[in-house]
Amino acid sequence: MMTVRQALYDDLEAINLIYNQAVDTRCSTAETVHVDIDARIRWFVEHDPLKYPVLVAELDGRVVGWTSLSPYRKGRQGLSSTVEISYYVHADYRRRGVGSAMMRAVLGKAKEFGYRNVIAILFDTNEASIRLLEKNGFERWGLMPGIIDVDGKTYGHLYCGRRL
């Protein structure tokens, strides 16, 4: 049975492995080199669980995905009611409902914490992610065409949003 829970320090290696799988796809994140565990630890410490939670999906004792809320345009007070959502699923567990379960849980946290807007920023070619977002009430709010360059290919940056 799958559960979604608050991430723990002990989950960071699995979180980082899943993220680096996304780096390897070349179309799920604009990072082009693997993130090392020290950078992941710094990222995790910046995510106060009472404001910017990191959640993991666990199946049979294994972390199979993670999601987080982060500040959107950190330090800009007028945007403090808006957060950016991130989510990644282990390559072996995609299309099994992991993303949907994490989305429900993290959107529940966003409501609980009083956020008004949730924004996802993704490659405009990431059809699986677009379907997941639209299934969960997100709309396409904007496109920055041709601003991502990875391995000689150019992609747009799609902004999807949902009001809570």
Coordinates of C-alpha atoms in Angstrom, one line a residue:
M1 CA 0.0 0.0 0.0
M2 CA 1.3 3.4 -0.9
T3 CA 1.5 6.2 1.6
V4 CA 2.5 9.8 1.3
R5 CA 4.3 11.3 4.3
Q6 CA 6.6 14.1 5.4
A7 CA 10.2 13.5 4.1
L8 CA 12.9 12.7 6.6
Y9 CA 16.6 13.3 6.4
D10 CA 17.1 9.5 5.8
D11 CA 15.0 9.9 2.6
L12 CA 17.5 12.3 0.9
E13 CA 19.5 9.7 -0.9
A14 CA 16.3 8.3 -2.5
I15 CA 15.0 11.8 -3.3
N16 CA 18.3 12.6 -4.9
L17 CA 18.4 9.4 -6.9
I18 CA 14.9 10.1 -8.3
Y19 CA 15.8 13.7 -9.1
N20 CA 19.0 12.6 -10.9
Q21 CA 16.9 10.2 -13.0
A22 CA 14.9 13.2 -14.1
V23 CA 18.1 15.0 -15.0
D24 CA 19.0 12.1 -17.2
T25 CA 15.7 12.3 -19.2
R26 CA 16.9 15.7 -20.5
C27 CA 13.3 17.0 -20.5
S28 CA 12.1 17.0 -16.9
T29 CA 14.4 19.6 -15.4
A30 CA 16.6 22.2 -16.8
E31 CA 19.5 21.0 -14.8
T32 CA 21.9 19.1 -17.0
V33 CA 24.3 17.6 -14.4
H34 CA 23.5 15.5 -11.4
V35 CA 22.9 17.1 -8.1
D36 CA 25.2 15.9 -5.3
I37 CA 24.0 14.9 -1.9
D38 CA 25.5 18.0 -0.2
A39 CA 23.4 20.3 -2.4
R40 CA 20.3 18.1 -1.7
I41 CA 20.9 18.4 2.0
R42 CA 21.1 22.2 1.7
W43 CA 17.9 22.2 -0.3
F44 CA 16.1 20.1 2.3
V45 CA 17.2 22.3 5.2
E46 CA 15.7 25.3 3.4
H47 CA 12.3 23.6 3.3
D48 CA 10.6 24.3 6.6
P49 CA 8.0 21.5 6.9
L50 CA 5.5 23.9 8.4
K51 CA 5.8 26.2 5.4
Y52 CA 7.5 24.5 2.5
P53 CA 7.0 20.8 3.0
V54 CA 8.8 18.0 1.2
L55 CA 6.7 14.8 1.0
V56 CA 7.6 11.3 -0.2
A57 CA 5.5 8.5 -1.6
E58 CA 6.5 5.2 -0.1
L59 CA 5.5 1.8 -1.4
D60 CA 6.5 -1.4 0.4
G61 CA 9.1 0.6 2.4
R62 CA 10.7 2.2 -0.6
V63 CA 10.6 5.9 -1.5
V64 CA 9.2 5.9 -5.1
G65 CA 8.5 9.6 -5.5
W66 CA 8.7 13.0 -3.9
T67 CA 7.0 16.4 -4.1
S68 CA 7.7 19.8 -2.5
L69 CA 6.4 23.3 -2.1
S70 CA 8.9 26.1 -2.5
P71 CA 8.7 29.9 -2.4
Y72 CA 7.9 31.4 -5.8
R73 CA 10.3 34.3 -6.3
K74 CA 11.7 34.0 -2.8
G75 CA 11.9 37.3 -0.9
R76 CA 9.2 39.1 -2.9
Q77 CA 6.6 39.7 -0.3
G78 CA 3.7 40.3 -2.7
L79 CA 4.1 36.7 -3.9
S80 CA 4.1 35.1 -0.5
S81 CA 0.7 33.5 -1.0
T82 CA 2.0 31.7 -4.1
V83 CA 4.2 28.6 -4.0
E84 CA 5.9 26.5 -6.7
I85 CA 5.3 22.8 -6.7
S86 CA 7.8 20.2 -7.8
Y87 CA 7.3 16.4 -8.1
Y88 CA 9.3 13.5 -9.4
V89 CA 8.5 9.8 -9.6
H90 CA 11.1 7.0 -9.7
A91 CA 11.4 5.6 -13.3
D92 CA 10.2 2.1 -12.2
Y93 CA 7.0 3.5 -10.7
R94 CA 5.6 5.9 -13.2
R95 CA 2.0 5.5 -14.4
R96 CA 1.0 3.7 -11.2
G97 CA -0.8 6.6 -9.4
V98 CA 2.2 7.8 -7.5
G99 CA 2.1 11.3 -9.0
S100 CA -1.7 11.6 -8.3
A101 CA -1.3 10.5 -4.7
M102 CA 1.5 13.0 -4.1
M103 CA -0.4 15.8 -5.9
R104 CA -3.5 15.3 -3.6
A105 CA -1.3 15.3 -0.5
V106 CA 0.8 18.3 -1.4
L107 CA -2.2 20.4 -2.5
G108 CA -3.8 19.6 0.8
K109 CA -0.8 20.9 2.6
A110 CA -0.9 24.1 0.4
K111 CA -4.5 24.7 1.4
E112 CA -3.7 23.9 5.1
F113 CA -0.9 26.5 5.0
G114 CA -3.1 29.1 3.5
Y115 CA -1.5 29.5 0.1
R116 CA -3.8 30.9 -2.6
N117 CA -1.9 29.9 -5.7
V118 CA 0.3 26.9 -6.7
I119 CA 2.5 27.2 -9.8
A120 CA 4.2 24.4 -11.7
I121 CA 7.0 25.3 -14.1
L122 CA 7.9 22.6 -16.6
F123 CA 9.1 21.8 -20.1
D124 CA 6.3 22.4 -22.7
T125 CA 6.9 19.0 -24.1
N126 CA 6.4 17.1 -20.8
E127 CA 3.0 15.6 -21.7
A128 CA 2.8 13.2 -18.7
S129 CA 3.3 16.1 -16.3
I130 CA 0.8 18.3 -18.2
R131 CA -1.8 15.6 -18.0
L132 CA -1.2 15.2 -14.2
L133 CA -1.5 18.9 -13.6
E134 CA -4.7 19.3 -15.7
K135 CA -6.2 16.3 -14.0
N136 CA -5.6 18.1 -10.7
G137 CA -7.2 21.4 -11.7
F138 CA -4.2 23.3 -13.0
E139 CA -4.5 25.5 -16.1
R140 CA -1.9 26.7 -18.5
W141 CA -1.1 30.3 -17.4
G142 CA 1.8 31.1 -19.6
L143 CA 4.7 30.0 -21.9
M144 CA 8.2 31.3 -22.3
P145 CA 9.0 29.9 -25.7
G146 CA 12.4 28.5 -26.6
I147 CA 14.2 29.5 -23.4
I148 CA 15.5 26.1 -22.3
D149 CA 18.5 24.8 -24.1
V150 CA 19.6 21.2 -23.4
D151 CA 21.9 19.1 -25.5
G152 CA 21.4 21.3 -28.6
K153 CA 17.6 21.2 -28.3
T154 CA 15.4 24.1 -27.4
Y155 CA 12.2 23.9 -25.3
G156 CA 9.6 26.2 -23.9
H157 CA 9.0 26.8 -20.2
L158 CA 5.4 26.3 -19.5
Y159 CA 3.7 27.8 -16.4
C160 CA 0.7 26.1 -15.1
G161 CA -1.2 27.3 -12.1
R162 CA -4.1 26.5 -9.8
R163 CA -6.0 28.8 -7.4
L164 CA -6.9 27.2 -4.1

